[in-house]
Amino acid sequence: MRIALARESAPGEARVAMVPELVGGLITAGYELAVQPGAGQGAMITDDAYAAAGATITEDALQGAELIIGVQPLPAELVAGLPPGTATLSFLPYTQDLEAVRIRRDARITSFAMDLVPRISRAQSMDALTSQAMVSGYRGAIVAAGMLHQFFPMSMTAAGTIPPAQVVVLGAGVAGLQAIATARRLGAVVKGYDVRPAAAEEIASMGAIAIDLGLPPLDGAGGYAREMSEERALLQQERLTPYLAAADAVITTAAVPNRKPPILVTRAMIERMKPDSVIVDLAADTGGNVEDVQPGTVTRIGQARVWGGANVPSQLPGPASRLYAQNVANVIMLMTADGRFAPDPADEVVAGMCLTRDGMITHGPAAILIDDTALIDDTRGQPR
Ligand code: NAD
């Protein structure tokens, strides 16, 4: 039974879905891993390292593969040429690319989306959104520290005392808490804000100060946040402004599932910030938490510099790949029975991740979006 590791073709994607350290486990489970030459290049993993771990290196890796693994979805032209029944496992954010789902349905591909792993405790070791958000949060704090023309830690020397940097982190989920922890380790004074009340305790446990804006909580389903009303968004912006004005660096990480990220920081708020302050927006890829942020670019707004993240986990391809590959290996093991690749459609995790099978769209929300375009919000391409 062959698992294929295809070269990533998406521009700027440096991560890889399998690392040599985990190849032995797949072989023991009864698989052959076929790797396309150069597949690990972005993460500095050589073909020789895969071969030494027991993988086969071949341009024809996809031929005869039962399962094809990747970080980004396999391009449409490759999917169309796969035999029906072939399975793919990668990120597949269907709300951003409904056509990719249609193509998989029509080619009778069994497609599993790593971004649809249910957030239940049994699936934590497979949760790639969490592992990659963790990498992103770390990177966000390091970028802020690198851009700021100041020290993060307080330094008391014979020549005088340098005060610590003041950092504000907005959104304290996986990425935000990692950004807080990293900024704290670097010695900054950190304040954090999230709309979920449970986050306050987590912020404090990282050694940071939880900001209380005196606004009602916005807890949603499954530990996620809910969308804000226009009125609440304005109040939140108004009450956050003095915290931002006192900050040297701001890191934004806020998201709401299946929605465009909320605008937390407006141009007017940035105008009030100190000269040469820095904002790192980790949500820039999907629209951003900062007004007018550009992914992959540093923009000057007022006297601040705003860094827009673009595929941020890919900027640390080594650890991001190591963690993602472990998530993938754990999914494969869940889908292996009696030495065969045999995903059980009745398993909650398998069912949750499955987008298409046997020529059908098996994920309810994706099926609704594709078969009933009246439900698509034209301005965002998201479910209403
Ligand atoms: P996310 O990426 O969807 O959002 C990031 C953070 O932004 C969240 O904490 C959210 O509350 C916050 N946010 C949203 N709107 C905001 C606003 N207007 N202002 C300020 N903050 C705002 O979330 P995530 O990081 O993936 O995780 C969210 C929750 O899910 C956390 O409680 C986390 O512990 C939990 N979680 C559970 C599991 C599991 O059970 N397996 C796995 C991962 C995360």
Coordinates of C-alpha atoms and ligand atoms in Angstrom, one line a residue:
M1 CA 0.0 0.0 0.0
R2 CA 1.5 3.2 -1.2
I3 CA 1.4 6.6 0.5
A4 CA 2.7 9.4 -1.8
L5 CA 4.3 12.6 -0.6
A6 CA 3.8 15.1 -3.5
R7 CA 5.9 18.2 -4.0
E8 CA 4.0 21.3 -2.8
S9 CA 3.1 23.5 -5.7
A10 CA 1.5 26.4 -4.0
P11 CA 3.7 29.6 -4.2
G12 CA 5.6 30.2 -0.9
E13 CA 4.7 26.9 0.7
A14 CA 7.9 25.7 2.4
R15 CA 6.4 23.1 4.7
V16 CA 6.2 19.4 3.9
A17 CA 3.6 16.8 5.1
M18 CA 6.0 14.1 6.2
V19 CA 9.5 14.1 7.8
P20 CA 12.1 11.4 7.8
E21 CA 11.8 10.7 11.5
L22 CA 8.2 9.5 11.1
V23 CA 8.7 7.3 7.9
G24 CA 9.8 4.2 10.0
G25 CA 6.4 4.3 11.8
L26 CA 4.5 4.3 8.5
I27 CA 6.6 1.4 7.2
T28 CA 6.0 -0.6 10.4
A29 CA 2.3 0.0 9.9
G30 CA 2.5 -1.7 6.5
Y31 CA 2.9 1.3 4.1
E32 CA 5.4 2.2 1.5
L33 CA 6.2 5.9 1.4
A34 CA 6.9 7.2 -2.1
V35 CA 8.4 10.7 -2.2
Q36 CA 8.6 13.0 -5.3
P37 CA 12.2 14.3 -5.6
G38 CA 12.7 17.6 -3.9
A39 CA 9.5 17.3 -1.9
G40 CA 11.3 18.3 1.3
Q41 CA 13.4 21.0 -0.1
G42 CA 11.5 24.0 1.4
A43 CA 12.0 22.5 4.9
M44 CA 15.7 21.7 4.1
I45 CA 15.0 17.9 4.0
T46 CA 17.0 16.1 1.4
D47 CA 15.8 13.2 -0.8
D48 CA 18.7 11.2 0.8
A49 CA 17.3 11.8 4.3
Y50 CA 13.9 10.3 3.2
A51 CA 15.7 7.4 1.4
A52 CA 17.8 6.7 4.5
A53 CA 14.6 6.5 6.5
G54 CA 13.2 3.9 4.1
A55 CA 11.2 5.9 1.6
T56 CA 11.3 5.4 -2.2
I57 CA 12.2 8.5 -4.1
T58 CA 10.5 8.6 -7.5
E59 CA 9.0 11.2 -9.8
D60 CA 6.1 8.7 -10.3
A61 CA 5.3 8.7 -6.5
L62 CA 1.6 9.4 -7.2
Q63 CA 1.1 6.4 -9.4
G64 CA -0.5 3.5 -7.6
A65 CA -0.8 5.5 -4.4
E66 CA -3.9 4.8 -2.2
L67 CA -3.3 8.0 -0.2
I68 CA -1.6 11.2 -1.2
I69 CA -0.5 13.5 1.6
G70 CA 0.3 17.2 1.4
V71 CA 0.1 20.6 3.2
Q72 CA -1.8 22.5 0.5
P73 CA -4.4 20.8 -1.6
L74 CA -3.2 18.9 -4.6
P75 CA -3.6 21.0 -7.8
A76 CA -6.8 20.4 -9.9
E77 CA -4.9 19.0 -12.9
L78 CA -3.3 16.3 -10.8
V79 CA -6.6 15.4 -9.0
A80 CA -8.4 15.0 -12.3
G81 CA -5.9 12.4 -13.3
L82 CA -6.2 10.2 -10.2
P83 CA -8.0 6.9 -10.2
P84 CA -11.4 7.0 -8.5
G85 CA -11.2 6.0 -4.9
T86 CA -7.8 7.5 -4.3
A87 CA -7.6 9.4 -1.0
T88 CA -6.0 12.8 -0.3
L89 CA -5.1 14.3 3.0
S90 CA -4.1 18.0 3.3
F91 CA -5.4 21.3 4.4
L92 CA -8.5 22.0 2.2
P93 CA -10.2 25.2 3.3
Y94 CA -13.3 24.6 1.2
T95 CA -15.0 28.0 1.9
Q96 CA -12.1 29.6 0.0
D97 CA -12.1 27.2 -2.9
L98 CA -15.4 25.5 -3.6
E99 CA -14.2 24.4 -7.0
A100 CA -11.6 22.2 -5.4
V101 CA -14.4 20.3 -3.7
R102 CA -16.4 20.0 -6.9
I103 CA -13.3 18.6 -8.8
R104 CA -12.7 16.0 -6.0
R105 CA -16.4 15.0 -6.0
D106 CA -16.4 14.6 -9.8
A107 CA -13.2 12.6 -9.8
R108 CA -14.6 10.4 -7.1
I109 CA -11.7 11.1 -4.8
T110 CA -11.9 10.5 -1.1
S111 CA -10.7 13.8 0.3
F112 CA -9.9 14.5 4.0
A113 CA -9.3 18.0 5.2
M114 CA -6.8 18.5 8.0
D115 CA -8.6 21.8 8.9
L116 CA -11.8 19.9 9.6
V117 CA -10.4 17.6 12.4
P118 CA -13.0 18.0 15.1
R119 CA -11.8 19.9 18.2
I120 CA -12.4 17.0 20.7
S121 CA -9.8 15.8 23.1
R122 CA -9.3 12.4 21.3
A123 CA -8.3 14.3 18.2
Q124 CA -5.9 16.7 19.8
S125 CA -2.8 14.9 18.4
M126 CA -4.2 15.3 14.9
D127 CA -5.2 18.9 15.2
A128 CA -3.0 20.7 12.6
L129 CA -4.8 24.0 13.1
T130 CA -3.5 24.0 16.7
S131 CA 0.0 22.9 15.8
Q132 CA 0.4 25.5 13.1
A133 CA -1.2 28.3 15.1
M134 CA 1.4 27.5 17.8
V135 CA 4.2 28.0 15.3
S136 CA 2.5 31.2 14.0
G137 CA 2.2 32.7 17.5
Y138 CA 5.8 32.1 18.2
R139 CA 6.9 33.6 14.9
G140 CA 4.6 36.6 15.5
A141 CA 6.4 37.5 18.8
I142 CA 9.8 37.0 17.3
V143 CA 8.9 39.2 14.3
A144 CA 7.6 41.9 16.7
A145 CA 10.8 41.7 18.7
G146 CA 13.0 41.8 15.6
M147 CA 11.1 44.8 14.1
L148 CA 11.0 46.9 17.2
H149 CA 14.0 49.2 17.5
Q150 CA 14.1 48.6 21.3
F151 CA 14.9 45.8 23.8
F152 CA 12.1 43.5 24.9
P153 CA 13.6 42.8 28.4
M154 CA 14.3 45.4 31.0
S155 CA 18.1 45.7 31.3
M156 CA 19.8 47.2 34.4
T157 CA 23.4 48.0 33.7
A158 CA 26.1 50.3 35.1
A159 CA 25.3 52.6 32.3
G160 CA 21.7 52.9 33.2
T161 CA 18.4 51.1 33.0
I162 CA 16.6 50.2 29.7
P163 CA 12.8 49.8 30.4
P164 CA 11.1 46.7 29.0
A165 CA 8.9 46.8 25.9
Q166 CA 5.1 47.0 26.4
V167 CA 3.4 44.4 24.2
V168 CA -0.3 43.9 23.7
V169 CA -1.7 40.7 22.2
L170 CA -5.2 40.7 20.8
G171 CA -6.9 37.3 20.6
A172 CA -5.7 34.7 23.2
G173 CA -6.4 31.4 21.5
V174 CA -3.6 29.0 20.5
A175 CA -1.6 31.5 18.5
G176 CA -2.2 34.4 20.9
L177 CA -1.2 32.4 24.0
Q178 CA 2.0 31.2 22.2
A179 CA 2.8 34.9 21.2
I180 CA 2.2 35.9 24.9
A181 CA 4.4 33.1 26.2
T182 CA 7.2 34.0 23.7
A183 CA 7.1 37.7 24.4
R184 CA 7.2 37.0 28.1
R185 CA 10.2 34.7 27.7
L186 CA 11.9 37.6 25.9
G187 CA 11.2 39.8 28.9
A188 CA 8.5 42.1 27.6
V189 CA 5.6 43.3 29.8
V190 CA 2.6 41.7 28.1
K191 CA -1.1 42.5 28.2
G192 CA -3.6 40.2 26.5
Y193 CA -7.3 40.6 25.4
D194 CA -9.9 38.1 24.2
V195 CA -13.7 38.2 24.0
R196 CA -13.9 34.8 25.7
P197 CA -13.9 35.1 29.5
A198 CA -12.0 31.8 29.9
A199 CA -9.0 33.3 28.1
A200 CA -8.4 35.8 31.0
E201 CA -7.2 33.0 33.3
E202 CA -5.0 31.5 30.5
I203 CA -3.5 35.0 29.8
A204 CA -2.6 35.3 33.5
S205 CA -1.1 31.8 33.6
M206 CA 1.4 32.9 31.0
G207 CA 2.5 35.8 33.2
A208 CA 0.7 38.4 31.3
I209 CA -2.1 40.9 32.4
A210 CA -5.6 40.2 31.1
I211 CA -7.2 43.4 29.8
D212 CA -10.8 43.8 31.0
L213 CA -12.8 46.2 28.8
G214 CA -16.0 45.7 30.7
L215 CA -17.8 44.3 27.6
P216 CA -20.1 41.3 27.5
P217 CA -18.4 38.0 26.6
L218 CA -18.7 36.5 23.1
D219 CA -18.4 32.7 23.8
G220 CA -19.5 30.6 20.8
A221 CA -19.8 26.9 20.2
G222 CA -16.8 24.5 20.7
G223 CA -14.7 27.0 22.7
Y224 CA -14.6 29.5 19.7
A225 CA -15.7 33.1 19.7
R226 CA -18.8 34.6 18.2
E227 CA -18.9 37.5 15.7
M228 CA -19.3 40.9 17.2
S229 CA -22.1 43.3 16.5
E230 CA -21.1 46.6 14.8
E231 CA -21.9 48.4 18.1
R232 CA -19.8 46.1 20.2
A233 CA -16.9 46.4 17.7
L234 CA -16.9 50.1 18.0
L235 CA -17.0 50.0 21.8
Q236 CA -14.2 47.5 21.8
Q237 CA -12.1 49.6 19.5
E238 CA -12.7 52.7 21.7
R239 CA -11.8 50.9 24.9
L240 CA -8.7 49.3 23.5
T241 CA -7.3 52.5 22.1
P242 CA -5.5 53.6 25.4
Y243 CA -3.9 50.2 25.7
L244 CA -2.6 50.4 22.1
A245 CA -1.4 54.0 22.7
A246 CA 0.7 52.8 25.6
A247 CA 2.2 49.8 23.6
D248 CA 5.4 49.5 21.8
A249 CA 4.3 46.4 19.9
V250 CA 0.8 44.9 19.2
I251 CA 0.3 41.3 18.0
T252 CA -3.2 40.5 16.6
T253 CA -4.4 36.8 16.3
A254 CA -8.2 37.0 16.5
A255 CA -10.4 34.8 14.3
V256 CA -14.0 33.7 14.2
P257 CA -14.7 30.3 12.5
N258 CA -15.9 30.6 8.9
R259 CA -15.9 34.4 9.1
K260 CA -13.6 37.1 7.9
P261 CA -11.4 38.1 10.9
P262 CA -12.8 41.0 12.9
I263 CA -11.2 44.4 12.5
L264 CA -9.8 45.1 16.0
V265 CA -7.4 47.9 15.1
T266 CA -8.4 50.8 12.9
R267 CA -6.3 53.5 11.3
A268 CA -7.5 56.0 13.8
M269 CA -6.3 53.8 16.7
I270 CA -2.9 53.4 15.0
E271 CA -2.6 57.2 14.7
R272 CA -2.7 57.3 18.5
M273 CA 0.2 54.9 18.9
K274 CA 3.8 55.9 19.8
P275 CA 6.3 56.8 17.1
D276 CA 8.0 53.7 15.6
S277 CA 5.6 51.2 17.2
V278 CA 5.1 47.9 15.5
I279 CA 2.0 45.9 14.8
V280 CA 2.1 42.2 13.7
D281 CA -1.1 40.9 12.2
L282 CA -1.2 37.1 12.1
A283 CA -4.7 37.1 10.6
A284 CA -3.6 39.1 7.5
D285 CA -3.9 36.1 5.2
T286 CA -7.7 35.9 5.6
G287 CA -8.4 39.7 5.7
G288 CA -6.6 40.8 8.9
N289 CA -7.4 42.3 12.3
V290 CA -5.8 45.6 11.3
E291 CA -7.5 48.0 8.9
D292 CA -5.7 48.1 5.5
V293 CA -3.1 45.4 6.4
Q294 CA -1.4 43.8 3.4
P295 CA -0.3 40.1 3.8
G296 CA 3.4 39.6 3.1
T297 CA 4.1 43.3 3.3
V298 CA 5.1 45.9 5.9
T299 CA 2.9 49.0 5.6
R300 CA 3.5 52.3 7.3
I301 CA 0.3 53.7 8.9
G302 CA 0.7 56.9 10.9
Q303 CA 4.0 56.5 12.8
A304 CA 3.7 52.7 13.1
R305 CA 4.9 49.8 10.9
V306 CA 2.3 47.1 10.3
W307 CA 3.6 43.6 9.4
G308 CA 1.0 41.5 7.5
G309 CA 1.6 37.8 8.0
A310 CA 1.4 35.6 4.8
N311 CA 1.4 31.8 5.5
V312 CA 3.2 32.5 8.7
P313 CA 3.8 28.8 9.8
S314 CA 5.6 28.3 6.5
Q315 CA 8.2 30.9 7.7
L316 CA 9.4 28.3 10.2
P317 CA 9.2 25.3 7.9
G318 CA 11.3 22.9 10.1
P319 CA 9.2 22.9 13.3
A320 CA 5.9 23.5 11.4
S321 CA 6.6 20.5 9.2
R322 CA 7.7 18.3 12.1
L323 CA 4.4 19.1 14.0
Y324 CA 2.2 18.9 10.9
A325 CA 3.7 15.6 9.8
Q326 CA 3.0 14.1 13.3
N327 CA -0.6 15.3 13.0
V328 CA -0.7 13.6 9.6
A329 CA 0.9 10.4 10.9
N330 CA -1.6 10.2 13.7
V331 CA -4.5 10.6 11.2
I332 CA -3.1 7.8 9.0
M333 CA -2.8 5.5 12.1
L334 CA -6.5 6.3 13.0
M335 CA -7.4 5.3 9.4
T336 CA -5.3 2.1 9.4
A337 CA -6.9 -1.3 10.4
D338 CA -5.3 -4.7 10.1
G339 CA -2.4 -3.3 8.2
R340 CA -4.6 -1.6 5.6
F341 CA -5.7 2.0 4.8
A342 CA -9.3 1.6 5.9
P343 CA -10.9 4.8 7.1
D344 CA -14.0 4.0 9.1
P345 CA -16.7 6.4 8.0
A346 CA -18.5 5.9 11.3
D347 CA -15.6 7.3 13.3
E348 CA -16.4 10.9 14.4
V349 CA -12.9 12.2 13.5
V350 CA -12.9 10.4 10.1
A351 CA -16.4 11.6 9.3
G352 CA -15.7 15.1 10.4
M353 CA -12.6 15.4 8.1
C354 CA -14.2 13.8 5.0
L355 CA -15.2 16.3 2.3
T356 CA -15.9 14.0 -0.6
R357 CA -16.3 10.2 -1.1
D358 CA -17.8 8.0 -3.8
G359 CA -18.8 11.0 -6.0
M360 CA -20.6 12.8 -3.1
I361 CA -19.9 15.8 -0.9
T362 CA -20.1 14.2 2.6
H363 CA -19.5 17.5 4.6
G364 CA -22.9 19.1 5.2
P365 CA -21.9 22.8 5.1
A366 CA -19.8 22.3 2.0
A367 CA -22.7 20.5 0.3
I368 CA -25.0 23.3 1.1
L369 CA -22.6 25.9 -0.3
I370 CA -22.0 24.0 -3.5
D371 CA -25.5 22.9 -4.3
D372 CA -27.3 26.0 -3.2
T373 CA -25.4 29.1 -4.3
A374 CA -28.2 31.3 -2.9
L375 CA -26.7 30.5 0.5
I376 CA -23.3 32.1 -0.4
D377 CA -22.7 35.6 0.8
D378 CA -21.3 37.3 -2.3
T379 CA -19.2 39.8 -0.4
R380 CA -17.3 37.1 1.6
G381 CA -17.9 33.7 0.0
Q382 CA -18.9 32.5 3.4
P383 CA -22.1 30.8 4.7
R384 CA -24.6 33.3 5.9
Ligands
NAD1 P1 -9.3 31.0 16.6 O1 -8.1 30.9 15.8 O2 -10.6 30.8 16.0 O3 -9.3 32.5 17.3 C1 -8.3 33.1 18.0 C2 -8.7 33.8 19.2 O4 -9.3 35.1 18.8 C3 -9.8 33.1 20.0 O5 -9.3 32.9 21.3 C4 -11.0 34.0 19.9 O6 -11.8 34.0 21.1 C5 -10.4 35.4 19.7 N1 -11.2 36.4 19.2 C6 -12.2 36.3 18.3 N2 -12.8 37.5 18.1 C7 -12.2 38.4 18.9 C8 -12.3 39.8 19.1 N3 -13.3 40.5 18.5 N4 -11.5 40.4 20.0 C9 -10.6 39.6 20.7 N5 -10.4 38.3 20.5 C10 -11.2 37.7 19.6 O7 -9.2 30.2 17.9 P2 -8.2 29.0 18.4 O8 -6.9 29.6 18.8 O9 -8.1 28.0 17.3 O10 -8.9 28.4 19.7 C11 -10.0 28.9 20.3 C12 -10.4 28.0 21.5 O11 -10.5 26.7 21.1 C13 -9.4 28.1 22.6 O12 -10.2 28.1 23.8 C14 -8.6 26.8 22.5 O13 -8.1 26.4 23.8 C15 -9.7 25.9 22.1 N6 -9.1 24.7 21.4 C16 -9.6 23.5 21.7 C17 -9.0 22.3 21.1 C18 -9.5 20.9 21.4 O14 -10.4 20.8 22.2 N7 -9.0 19.9 20.7 C19 -8.0 22.5 20.1 C20 -7.6 23.8 19.8 C21 -8.2 24.9 20.5

